[in-house]
Coordinates of C-alpha atoms and ligand atoms in Angstrom, one line a residue:
X279 CA 0.0 -61.0 -19.2
X280 CA 1.1 -60.1 -15.7
X281 CA 3.1 -56.9 -15.4
X282 CA 4.4 -54.6 -12.8
X283 CA 2.7 -51.2 -12.3
X284 CA 5.5 -49.3 -14.0
X285 CA 5.3 -51.5 -17.1
X286 CA 1.5 -51.3 -17.1
X287 CA 1.8 -47.5 -17.2
X288 CA 4.3 -47.5 -20.0
X289 CA 2.3 -50.1 -22.0
X290 CA -0.9 -48.1 -21.5
X291 CA 0.8 -44.9 -22.8
X292 CA 1.8 -46.9 -25.9
X293 CA -1.7 -48.1 -26.3
X294 CA -2.8 -44.4 -26.3
X295 CA -0.2 -43.8 -29.1
X296 CA 1.7 -41.3 -27.0
X297 CA 4.5 -39.8 -29.1
X298 CA 6.5 -38.3 -26.3
X299 CA 6.5 -37.8 -22.5
X300 CA 8.1 -34.6 -21.1
X301 CA 9.3 -34.8 -17.6
X302 CA 11.7 -35.0 -14.7
X303 CA 12.7 -37.9 -12.4
X304 CA 12.6 -38.4 -8.7
X305 CA 12.6 -41.1 -6.0
X306 CA 9.1 -42.4 -6.2
X307 CA 9.0 -42.5 -10.0
X308 CA 12.3 -44.4 -10.3
X309 CA 10.5 -47.7 -11.3
X310 CA 8.9 -45.8 -14.2
X311 CA 12.2 -44.4 -15.3
X312 CA 13.8 -47.8 -15.0
X313 CA 11.2 -49.1 -17.5
X314 CA 11.8 -46.1 -19.7
X315 CA 15.5 -47.1 -19.9
X316 CA 14.7 -50.0 -22.2
X317 CA 11.6 -48.6 -23.7
X318 CA 11.1 -47.1 -27.1
X319 CA 8.7 -44.6 -25.7
X320 CA 10.2 -41.2 -26.3
X321 CA 11.0 -39.2 -23.2
X322 CA 12.3 -35.6 -23.0
X323 CA 14.0 -34.5 -19.9
X324 CA 13.4 -30.9 -19.2
X325 CA 15.2 -28.8 -16.6
X326 CA 12.1 -27.8 -14.7
X327 CA 8.8 -29.6 -14.3
X328 CA 6.9 -26.4 -15.1
X329 CA 8.6 -26.5 -18.5
X330 CA 7.6 -30.2 -18.9
X331 CA 4.0 -29.3 -18.5
X332 CA 4.2 -26.4 -20.9
X333 CA 6.1 -28.5 -23.4
X334 CA 3.3 -31.1 -23.2
X335 CA 0.8 -28.3 -23.7
X336 CA 2.7 -26.9 -26.7
X337 CA 2.8 -30.4 -28.2
X338 CA -0.9 -30.8 -27.6
X339 CA -1.8 -27.4 -29.1
X340 CA 0.4 -27.9 -32.1
X341 CA -0.9 -31.4 -32.9
X342 CA -4.3 -31.7 -31.3
X343 CA -3.2 -34.9 -29.5
X344 CA -3.0 -35.3 -25.8
X345 CA 0.2 -34.0 -24.3
X346 CA 1.8 -36.0 -21.5
X347 CA 4.1 -34.9 -18.7
X348 CA 5.5 -36.8 -15.8
X349 CA 6.9 -35.6 -12.4
X350 CA 7.8 -37.0 -9.1
X351 CA 5.8 -36.5 -5.9
X352 CA 5.8 -33.4 -3.7
X353 CA 7.9 -30.6 -5.3
X354 CA 7.9 -32.3 -8.7
X355 CA 4.2 -32.4 -8.7
X356 CA 3.7 -28.9 -7.4
X357 CA 6.1 -27.6 -10.0
X358 CA 3.6 -28.8 -12.6
X359 CA 0.8 -26.8 -11.2
X360 CA 1.3 -23.6 -13.3
X361 CA 1.5 -25.7 -16.4
X362 CA -1.7 -27.6 -15.5
X363 CA -3.6 -24.5 -14.7
X364 CA -2.4 -22.9 -18.0
X365 CA -3.7 -25.9 -19.9
X366 CA -7.0 -25.9 -17.9
X367 CA -7.8 -22.3 -18.7
X368 CA -7.1 -22.8 -22.4
X369 CA -8.9 -26.2 -22.7
X370 CA -5.7 -28.1 -23.7
X371 CA -5.8 -31.9 -23.7
X372 CA -3.1 -33.1 -21.3
X373 CA -2.4 -36.1 -19.0
X374 CA -0.2 -35.2 -16.1
X375 CA 1.3 -38.2 -14.3
X376 CA 2.7 -37.7 -10.8
X377 CA 4.4 -40.0 -8.4
X378 CA 3.0 -40.3 -4.9
X379 CA 4.4 -41.7 -1.7
X380 CA 3.5 -45.3 -0.9
X381 CA -0.2 -45.8 -0.2
X382 CA 0.4 -46.7 3.5
X383 CA 2.2 -43.3 4.0
X384 CA -0.4 -41.1 2.3
X385 CA -1.5 -38.5 4.8
X386 CA 1.4 -39.0 7.2
X387 CA 3.4 -36.0 6.0
X388 CA 5.9 -38.4 4.5
X389 CA 9.0 -37.1 2.7
X390 CA 8.1 -35.4 -0.5
X391 CA 4.4 -35.9 0.0
X392 CA 1.9 -33.4 -1.4
X393 CA -1.8 -33.8 -1.8
X394 CA -1.6 -33.1 -5.5
X395 CA -5.1 -34.3 -6.3
X396 CA -6.4 -31.9 -3.7
X397 CA -4.1 -29.1 -5.0
X398 CA -5.1 -29.6 -8.6
X399 CA -8.8 -30.3 -8.2
X400 CA -9.9 -26.8 -9.2
X401 CA -7.4 -26.7 -12.2
X402 CA -8.0 -30.1 -13.7
X403 CA -10.9 -31.4 -15.8
X404 CA -10.6 -34.5 -13.6
X405 CA -8.0 -36.2 -11.4
X406 CA -7.3 -39.6 -10.0
X407 CA -5.4 -41.1 -7.1
X408 CA -4.9 -44.8 -8.1
X409 CA -5.0 -47.0 -5.1
X410 CA -5.4 -50.4 -6.5
X411 CA -3.1 -51.8 -9.2
X412 CA -6.1 -53.4 -11.0
X413 CA -7.4 -49.9 -11.6
X414 CA -4.2 -48.6 -13.2
X415 CA -4.8 -49.5 -16.9
X416 CA -8.5 -48.5 -16.8
X417 CA -7.7 -45.3 -15.1
X418 CA -5.1 -44.3 -17.8
X419 CA -7.7 -45.2 -20.5
X420 CA -10.3 -43.0 -18.8
X421 CA -7.8 -40.2 -18.2
X422 CA -7.0 -39.9 -21.9
X423 CA -10.6 -40.2 -22.8
X424 CA -11.6 -37.4 -20.5
X425 CA -8.7 -35.2 -21.5
X426 CA -9.5 -35.3 -25.2
X427 CA -13.3 -35.4 -25.4
X428 CA -15.9 -32.7 -25.0
X429 CA -14.2 -29.5 -23.9
X430 CA -10.6 -30.8 -23.6
X431 CA -8.5 -30.2 -20.5
X432 CA -5.8 -31.5 -18.2
X433 CA -6.3 -34.7 -16.3
X434 CA -3.9 -35.7 -13.5
X435 CA -3.2 -39.3 -12.4
X436 CA -1.4 -39.7 -9.1
X437 CA 0.6 -42.9 -8.8
X438 CA 1.7 -44.2 -5.4
X439 CA 5.2 -45.7 -5.4
X440 CA 4.2 -49.2 -4.2
X441 CA 1.8 -49.6 -7.1
X442 CA 4.6 -49.3 -9.5
X443 CA 6.1 -52.5 -8.0
X444 CA 2.8 -54.3 -7.6
X445 CA 1.7 -56.8 -10.3
X446 CA -1.5 -57.2 -12.2
X447 CA -2.8 -58.8 -15.3
X448 CA -2.5 -56.2 -18.1
X449 CA -5.6 -55.9 -20.1
X450 CA -5.9 -52.6 -21.7
X451 CA -9.7 -51.8 -22.0
X452 CA -11.0 -51.4 -25.5
X453 CA -13.9 -49.2 -24.4
X454 CA -14.9 -47.3 -21.4
X455 CA -18.2 -46.1 -20.2
X456 CA -18.5 -43.3 -17.7
X457 CA -21.8 -42.6 -16.0
X458 CA -22.6 -38.9 -16.0
X459 CA -20.0 -38.0 -18.6
X460 CA -21.3 -37.9 -22.2
X461 CA -20.3 -34.8 -24.1
X462 CA -23.0 -33.7 -26.6
X463 CA -21.7 -33.1 -30.1
X464 CA -24.7 -32.3 -32.4
X465 CA -26.7 -29.2 -31.7
X466 CA -30.5 -29.4 -31.3
X467 CA -32.3 -29.0 -34.5
X468 CA -34.8 -26.5 -33.0
X469 CA -31.9 -24.2 -31.9
X470 CA -30.2 -24.5 -35.2
X471 CA -33.3 -23.4 -37.0
X472 CA -33.7 -20.4 -34.6
X473 CA -30.1 -19.5 -35.3
X474 CA -30.6 -19.7 -39.1
X475 CA -33.7 -17.4 -38.8
X476 CA -31.8 -14.9 -36.6
X477 CA -28.9 -14.9 -39.2
X478 CA -31.4 -14.3 -42.1
X479 CA -33.0 -11.4 -40.2
X480 CA -29.8 -9.7 -39.2
X481 CA -28.4 -6.7 -40.9
X482 CA -25.1 -6.4 -39.0
X483 CA -24.0 -9.9 -38.0
X484 CA -20.6 -10.7 -36.7
X485 CA -18.8 -14.0 -36.0
X486 CA -16.8 -14.1 -32.8
X487 CA -14.7 -17.2 -33.1
X488 CA -12.5 -18.7 -30.4
X489 CA -10.1 -21.5 -29.6
X490 CA -13.0 -24.0 -29.8
X491 CA -13.0 -23.7 -33.6
X492 CA -9.4 -24.8 -33.6
X493 CA -9.9 -27.6 -31.1
X494 CA -12.8 -29.1 -33.1
X495 CA -11.0 -28.7 -36.4
X496 CA -13.8 -26.5 -37.7
X497 CA -11.7 -23.9 -39.7
X498 CA -13.0 -25.1 -43.1
X499 CA -16.6 -25.1 -41.9
X500 CA -16.1 -21.6 -40.4
X501 CA -14.7 -20.3 -43.7
X502 CA -17.6 -21.8 -45.6
X503 CA -20.2 -20.4 -43.2
X504 CA -18.7 -16.9 -43.1
X505 CA -18.2 -16.8 -46.9
X506 CA -21.7 -18.1 -47.7
X507 CA -23.5 -15.8 -45.3
X508 CA -21.0 -12.9 -45.9
X509 CA -20.4 -12.4 -42.2
X510 CA -17.2 -10.7 -40.9
X511 CA -15.1 -12.7 -38.4
X512 CA -13.3 -11.5 -35.4
X513 CA -11.4 -13.9 -33.2
X514 CA -10.1 -14.2 -29.7
X515 CA -6.5 -14.5 -28.9
X516 CA -6.8 -18.3 -28.8
X517 CA -8.8 -18.2 -31.9
X518 CA -6.0 -16.7 -34.0
X519 CA -5.5 -18.9 -37.0
X520 CA -9.0 -20.3 -37.1
X521 CA -9.9 -17.9 -39.9
X522 CA -7.4 -16.5 -42.4
X523 CA -6.5 -13.0 -41.5
X524 CA -5.7 -12.4 -45.1
X525 CA -9.4 -12.9 -46.0
X526 CA -11.4 -9.6 -46.5
X527 CA -14.0 -10.8 -44.0
X528 CA -11.3 -11.0 -41.2
X529 CA -11.5 -8.3 -38.5
X530 CA -8.5 -9.8 -36.7
X531 CA -8.6 -10.0 -32.9
X532 CA -11.0 -8.1 -30.7
X533 CA -10.8 -7.1 -27.1
X534 CA -8.4 -5.2 -24.8
X535 CA -5.7 -5.0 -27.4
X536 CA -7.7 -6.1 -30.4
X537 CA -8.1 -4.1 -33.6
X538 CA -10.2 -1.0 -33.0
X539 CA -12.3 -1.9 -36.0
X540 CA -13.2 -5.2 -34.5
X541 CA -14.2 -3.5 -31.3
X542 CA -16.3 -1.0 -33.0
X543 CA -17.9 -3.5 -35.3
X544 CA -19.0 -5.8 -32.5
X545 CA -20.3 -2.8 -30.5
X546 CA -22.5 -1.9 -33.6
X547 CA -23.5 -5.4 -34.5
X548 CA -27.1 -6.7 -34.2
X549 CA -26.2 -10.3 -34.0
X550 CA -23.1 -12.1 -32.5
X551 CA -22.5 -15.7 -33.6
X552 CA -20.0 -16.8 -30.9
X553 CA -18.3 -20.1 -31.8
X554 CA -16.1 -21.8 -29.3
X555 CA -15.4 -18.6 -27.4
X556 CA -16.3 -17.8 -23.9
X557 CA -16.8 -14.1 -23.5
X558 CA -13.7 -13.6 -21.4
X559 CA -13.4 -10.2 -19.7
X560 CA -10.4 -9.3 -21.9
X561 CA -12.9 -9.6 -24.8
X562 CA -16.0 -8.0 -23.4
X563 CA -14.6 -5.1 -21.4
X564 CA -17.4 -3.5 -19.4
X565 CA -20.1 -6.2 -19.5
X566 CA -23.2 -4.1 -19.5
X567 CA -22.0 -2.0 -22.4
X568 CA -20.8 -5.0 -24.5
X569 CA -22.5 -5.2 -27.8
X570 CA -25.7 -3.5 -26.5
X571 CA -27.7 -4.0 -29.7
X572 CA -26.8 -7.6 -30.4
X573 CA -28.7 -10.8 -30.1
X574 CA -26.3 -13.6 -29.2
X575 CA -26.0 -17.1 -30.6
X576 CA -23.5 -19.1 -28.6
X577 CA -22.1 -22.4 -30.0
X578 CA -20.1 -24.2 -27.4
X579 CA -19.4 -27.8 -26.4
X580 CA -19.4 -26.9 -22.8
X581 CA -22.9 -26.2 -21.5
X582 CA -21.5 -24.6 -18.4
X583 CA -19.8 -21.9 -20.4
X584 CA -23.0 -20.8 -22.1
X585 CA -24.7 -17.8 -20.5
X586 CA -21.9 -17.8 -17.9
X587 CA -20.7 -14.3 -18.6
X588 CA -23.3 -12.8 -20.9
X589 CA -26.9 -13.5 -21.5
X590 CA -27.3 -15.7 -24.6
X591 CA -30.4 -15.6 -26.7
X592 CA -29.9 -18.8 -28.7
X593 CA -27.6 -21.4 -27.0
X594 CA -26.4 -24.3 -29.1
X595 CA -24.5 -26.9 -27.1
X596 CA -22.4 -29.0 -29.5
X597 CA -19.1 -29.4 -31.2
X598 CA -18.2 -26.4 -33.4
X599 CA -17.5 -28.4 -36.5
X600 CA -20.8 -30.4 -36.3
X601 CA -22.9 -27.4 -35.6
X602 CA -21.3 -25.3 -38.3
X603 CA -21.7 -28.2 -40.8
X604 CA -25.4 -28.3 -39.9
X605 CA -25.7 -24.5 -40.1
X606 CA -24.0 -24.5 -43.5
X607 CA -26.8 -26.8 -44.7
X608 CA -29.6 -24.5 -43.8
X609 CA -28.2 -21.0 -43.9
X610 CA -29.0 -19.1 -47.1
X611 CA -26.5 -17.0 -48.9
X612 CA -26.6 -13.5 -47.4
X613 CA -26.1 -10.0 -48.6
X614 CA -24.4 -7.9 -46.0
X615 CA -22.9 -5.4 -48.4
X616 CA -24.1 -2.3 -46.5
X617 CA -22.6 -3.7 -43.3
X618 CA -19.4 -4.6 -45.1
X619 CA -19.2 -1.0 -46.4
X620 CA -19.4 0.2 -42.8
X621 CA -16.7 -2.2 -41.8
X622 CA -14.5 -1.1 -44.7
X623 CA -14.9 2.5 -43.4
X624 CA -14.0 1.4 -39.8
X625 CA -10.9 -0.5 -41.2
X626 CA -9.8 2.7 -43.0
X627 CA -10.5 4.9 -40.0
X628 CA -8.8 2.7 -37.4
X629 CA -6.0 0.6 -39.0
X630 CA -3.6 -1.3 -36.8
X631 CA -0.4 0.6 -37.1
X632 CA 2.6 2.0 -35.3
X633 CA 5.2 4.7 -35.9
X634 CA 8.2 3.1 -37.6
X635 CA 9.9 6.3 -38.5
X636 CA 13.0 6.3 -36.3
X637 CA 16.2 4.3 -36.6
X638 CA 15.5 2.3 -33.4
X639 CA 14.0 -1.1 -33.6
X640 CA 10.2 -1.2 -33.0
X641 CA 9.0 -4.5 -31.6
X642 CA 6.0 -4.4 -34.0
X643 CA 8.5 -4.2 -36.9
X644 CA 10.3 -7.3 -35.6
X645 CA 7.0 -9.3 -35.6
X646 CA 6.2 -8.0 -39.1
X647 CA 9.6 -9.1 -40.3
X648 CA 9.2 -12.6 -38.8
X649 CA 5.9 -12.7 -40.8
X650 CA 7.7 -11.7 -44.0
X651 CA 10.4 -14.2 -43.5
X652 CA 8.1 -17.1 -42.7
X653 CA 5.2 -16.1 -44.9
X654 CA 2.8 -17.0 -42.2
X655 CA 4.0 -20.6 -42.2
X656 CA 5.7 -20.7 -38.8
X657 CA 4.4 -21.9 -35.5
X658 CA 4.5 -18.8 -33.3
X659 CA 4.5 -19.2 -29.5
X660 CA 4.5 -16.3 -27.2
X661 CA 5.4 -15.4 -23.6
X662 CA 3.1 -12.9 -21.8
X663 CA 2.9 -9.2 -22.0
X664 CA 3.5 -6.7 -24.8
X665 CA 5.4 -9.3 -26.8
X666 CA 2.3 -11.5 -26.8
X667 CA 0.0 -8.7 -27.9
X668 CA 2.4 -7.5 -30.7
X669 CA 2.7 -11.1 -31.8
X670 CA -1.1 -11.3 -32.0
X671 CA -1.5 -7.9 -33.8
X672 CA 1.3 -7.9 -36.4
X673 CA 1.7 -11.5 -37.6
X674 CA -1.1 -12.6 -40.0
X675 CA -2.3 -16.0 -38.9
X676 CA -4.0 -18.1 -41.5
X677 CA -3.7 -21.6 -40.2
X678 CA -5.0 -23.2 -37.1
X679 CA -2.5 -24.4 -34.5
X680 CA 0.0 -21.8 -35.7
X681 CA -0.3 -19.5 -32.7
X682 CA 0.3 -21.0 -29.2
X683 CA -0.1 -18.6 -26.3
X684 CA -1.3 -18.7 -22.7
X685 CA -4.5 -16.7 -23.1
X686 CA -6.5 -17.7 -20.0
X687 CA -4.0 -17.8 -17.3
X688 CA -1.4 -15.5 -18.9
X689 CA 1.6 -17.4 -17.9
X690 CA 5.0 -15.8 -18.3
X691 CA 7.5 -18.6 -19.1
X692 CA 5.0 -20.5 -21.3
X693 CA 6.2 -19.7 -24.7
X694 CA 9.7 -21.2 -24.8
X695 CA 8.8 -24.6 -23.4
X696 CA 5.7 -24.6 -25.5
X697 CA 7.9 -24.0 -28.6
X698 CA 10.0 -27.0 -27.5
X699 CA 6.9 -29.1 -27.5
X700 CA 5.7 -27.8 -30.9
X701 CA 9.1 -28.2 -32.5
X702 CA 9.3 -31.8 -31.1
X703 CA 6.1 -32.6 -32.9
X704 CA 7.2 -30.8 -36.1
X705 CA 11.0 -30.9 -36.4
X706 CA 10.9 -29.5 -39.9
X707 CA 8.8 -26.5 -39.1
X708 CA 10.0 -23.0 -38.3
X709 CA 9.1 -22.3 -34.7
X710 CA 9.5 -18.9 -33.1
X711 CA 9.0 -18.0 -29.5
X712 CA 8.2 -14.3 -29.4
X713 CA 9.4 -13.3 -26.0
X714 CA 9.9 -10.5 -23.5
X715 CA 13.1 -10.2 -21.6
X716 CA 11.2 -10.8 -18.4
X717 CA 9.2 -13.8 -19.5
X718 CA 12.1 -15.6 -21.1
X719 CA 14.0 -15.6 -17.8
X720 CA 11.2 -17.6 -16.2
X721 CA 12.1 -20.8 -18.1
X722 CA 15.4 -19.9 -19.8
X723 CA 17.1 -23.0 -18.3
X724 CA 15.3 -24.9 -21.1
X725 CA 17.9 -23.7 -23.5
X726 CA 19.7 -26.9 -22.3
X727 CA 16.7 -29.0 -23.3
X728 CA 16.4 -27.4 -26.7
X729 CA 20.1 -27.6 -27.5
X730 CA 20.6 -31.2 -26.3
X731 CA 17.6 -32.3 -28.3
X732 CA 18.8 -30.4 -31.4
X733 CA 15.7 -28.4 -31.6
X734 CA 16.0 -25.4 -34.0
X735 CA 13.7 -23.3 -32.0
X736 CA 14.1 -19.5 -32.5
X737 CA 13.6 -17.2 -29.6
X738 CA 13.0 -13.6 -30.6
X739 CA 13.4 -11.5 -27.4
X740 CA 11.8 -8.1 -27.8
X741 CA 14.2 -6.7 -25.3
X742 CA 12.9 -3.5 -23.7
X743 CA 14.8 -4.2 -20.5
X744 CA 11.6 -4.0 -18.5
X745 CA 8.4 -5.8 -17.7
X746 CA 6.9 -3.9 -20.5
X747 CA 3.2 -4.6 -20.1
X748 CA 3.3 -3.8 -16.4
X749 CA 5.4 -0.7 -17.1
X750 CA 2.8 0.4 -19.7
X751 CA 0.0 0.2 -17.0
X752 CA 2.2 2.1 -14.6
X753 CA 2.8 4.8 -17.3
X754 CA -0.8 5.1 -18.1
X755 CA -2.6 4.6 -14.8
X756 CA 0.1 5.1 -12.1
X757 CA 1.6 8.3 -13.2
X758 CA 4.8 6.8 -14.5
X759 CA 5.8 5.5 -11.1
X760 CA 7.8 2.5 -12.3
X761 CA 7.8 0.4 -9.2
X762 CA 9.9 -2.8 -9.7
X763 CA 9.3 -3.1 -13.4
X764 CA 12.7 -2.1 -14.8
X765 CA 15.5 -4.6 -15.2
X766 CA 18.3 -2.0 -15.3
X767 CA 20.7 -3.1 -14.0
X768 CA 20.1 -6.8 -13.9
X769 CA 19.3 -7.7 -17.5
X770 CA 21.5 -10.6 -18.4
X771 CA 23.6 -10.7 -21.6
X772 CA 21.2 -13.0 -23.5
X773 CA 23.8 -13.7 -26.2
X774 CA 26.4 -14.9 -23.7
X775 CA 23.7 -16.9 -21.9
X776 CA 22.7 -18.6 -25.2
X777 CA 26.3 -19.4 -26.0
X778 CA 26.8 -20.8 -22.5
X779 CA 24.1 -23.4 -23.2
X780 CA 25.5 -24.2 -26.6
X781 CA 22.9 -22.2 -28.5
X782 CA 23.5 -19.4 -31.0
X783 CA 23.1 -15.9 -29.7
X784 CA 22.6 -12.9 -32.0
X785 CA 22.2 -9.4 -30.8
X786 CA 20.4 -6.9 -33.1
X787 CA 20.5 -3.2 -32.4
X788 CA 19.8 -1.7 -35.8
X789 CA 16.6 -1.7 -37.7
X790 CA 18.5 -2.4 -40.9
X791 CA 19.8 -5.7 -39.5
X792 CA 16.5 -7.1 -38.3
X793 CA 15.5 -9.0 -41.5
X794 CA 19.0 -10.5 -42.0
X795 CA 19.2 -11.7 -38.4
X796 CA 15.8 -13.4 -38.7
X797 CA 16.8 -15.1 -42.0
X798 CA 20.0 -16.3 -40.4
X799 CA 18.1 -17.7 -37.4
X800 CA 15.7 -19.6 -39.6
X801 CA 18.6 -21.1 -41.6
X802 CA 20.5 -22.1 -38.5
X803 CA 19.8 -25.7 -37.5
X804 CA 20.5 -24.9 -33.8
X805 CA 18.6 -23.2 -31.1
X806 CA 18.9 -19.5 -31.7
X807 CA 18.4 -16.6 -29.3
X808 CA 17.8 -13.3 -31.1
X809 CA 18.2 -10.4 -28.7
X810 CA 16.4 -7.4 -30.3
X811 CA 17.2 -4.3 -28.4
X812 CA 13.9 -2.4 -28.9
X813 CA 12.6 1.0 -28.0
X814 CA 11.8 0.5 -24.3
X815 CA 8.9 3.0 -24.0
X816 CA 6.9 1.5 -26.8
X817 CA 3.3 0.7 -25.8
X818 CA 0.7 -1.7 -27.1
X819 CA -2.2 0.2 -28.7
X820 CA -5.1 0.3 -29.0
X821 CA -5.9 -0.4 -25.4
X822 CA -9.2 -0.8 -23.6
X823 CA -8.6 0.3 -20.0
X824 CA -9.6 -2.4 -17.6
X825 CA -13.3 -2.3 -16.9
X826 CA -14.1 0.2 -19.8
X827 CA -16.4 -0.5 -22.7
X828 CA -14.5 -2.0 -25.6
X829 CA -15.3 0.7 -28.1
X830 CA -13.7 3.3 -25.8
X831 CA -10.0 2.7 -26.5
X832 CA -6.9 4.7 -25.9
X833 CA -4.1 5.1 -28.3
X834 CA -4.3 3.4 -31.6
X835 CA -3.6 6.6 -33.7
X836 CA -7.2 6.8 -34.8
Ligands
TPP993 C1 4.1 -15.9 -14.0 C2 3.7 -14.5 -14.2 N1 4.0 -13.6 -13.3 C3 3.6 -12.3 -13.4 C4 2.8 -11.9 -14.4 C5 2.3 -10.5 -14.6 N2 2.8 -9.9 -15.8 C6 2.1 -9.8 -17.0 S1 2.9 -9.2 -18.2 C7 4.2 -8.9 -17.3 C8 5.5 -8.3 -17.9 C9 6.1 -9.2 -18.9 O1 7.4 -8.6 -19.2 P1 8.2 -9.2 -20.4 O2 8.2 -10.6 -20.4 O3 9.5 -8.5 -20.4 O4 7.4 -8.8 -21.7 P2 7.0 -7.4 -22.3 O5 5.7 -7.0 -21.7 O6 8.1 -6.4 -22.0 O7 6.9 -7.7 -23.8 C10 4.0 -9.4 -16.0 C11 5.0 -9.3 -14.9 C12 2.4 -13.0 -15.3 N3 1.6 -12.7 -16.3 N4 2.9 -14.2 -15.2

């Protein structure tokens, strides 16, 4: 069947079973939009391309499928950049489609021309500029394959305008073969045996689980492994949900704002079993004092991340699920009762807590109340800053894909569009974006997208009228010199703003009203903005100062 480029693109997306494309139109992509006009492929128009990329990302993280976004050339494409970089840092499968000027104009500084493949080379897993119409369908096939296999990531396909009019025979390839790209899934037997031996010899083992567990769908295997060998589990921010935080073996999150007991436990451990986690600096703190007594087993699908930041004693390159399945077959039931006693002691000595004595609303309390109201069954997205850390600390995650947050890049403005993506995938689920008043203003225009598409997303703004996390650093390390971090005056009336977009706005100023407001928001089948006026000098504790060893924390009421 001979088809025009724009039709080939849309048919290819259907072959990939794409559920929805998030995007924004423009001149060079008009032929695609014209095809979409009659197509049953779902398209969601956002108000900013950055939000389209984050929505695709949220959709991908919530479902495990590839998220797709589409933008025009030049400024449309460059507006995707933050969203692409966010997905890249967090290994999110995404295909970003961009329009490009006609092939004969490329390189001529034509109107709305940007070298988007050049710009995104360091922040994509791979990218393509399609120059021949016959390459279009195979390129889309390859793009999806690369995005979703191995360590997932964003792939960009740049589509010159003339190709969208050109015709070719449409044969969607069944299979692809790519030289020099063949992700390894099963770990080497020899390494697995070494790992099992190290586990049997260890007295103080700890599992340090990351987003890779969720990506590979290995949560059951992880639970089996930890339970069988009686090993406590701490997770990264992106790993939240990969191991039930209600399980006695859970140590919750570690790192800069992790639980103090997790940070002490990993420092005392003699064996770290890292699964799908990459020893990010927010986790390790001062590298040469990180877990000084521990041997390290590192299970990761990406060979280039093994021994990148720390020296690994037993590397196992492979898919987390397959490797854990193999380990479960050879690891013997362990007795770590002494070690668990020590951990129980640490948990008692350093619980995660905050002072909730006053009448004012504590942000941590809001997060706890969201947990109570949703019983851990919601999809939580976050912005970046204190809101993100409180959302990580005070909600108990027990299911994978229930916590979506920009961990690697730390992108303010991520949470709300990501919530739109997640809610689109699961219209019946309760979705909360836990936000700061600064971050929400970075993509607040998406209230229009949420309202028009009847998405009952709840935004819980922990409104401290400042850029809280930065203010916290200024308080602790810059002698309270609050340079450009306070939004007073200048904080908008979020309730009126919500109403202006047709959403529901609820302001909450009293602790006694928090639970009711959350309940009302959940019951409302419209987009709801909850403006919680919280104590503005509240800090996130514990905190490992930047560059310090992770067992040397400040705050935390130990
Ligand atoms: C796009 C972007 N710009 C700047 C920063 C740096 N930054 C990190 S946290 C933060 C403050 C966030 O303030 P707010 O959204 O109000 O959240 P809070 O910390 O008060 O919960 C800033 C400015 C960032 N992470 N992302």
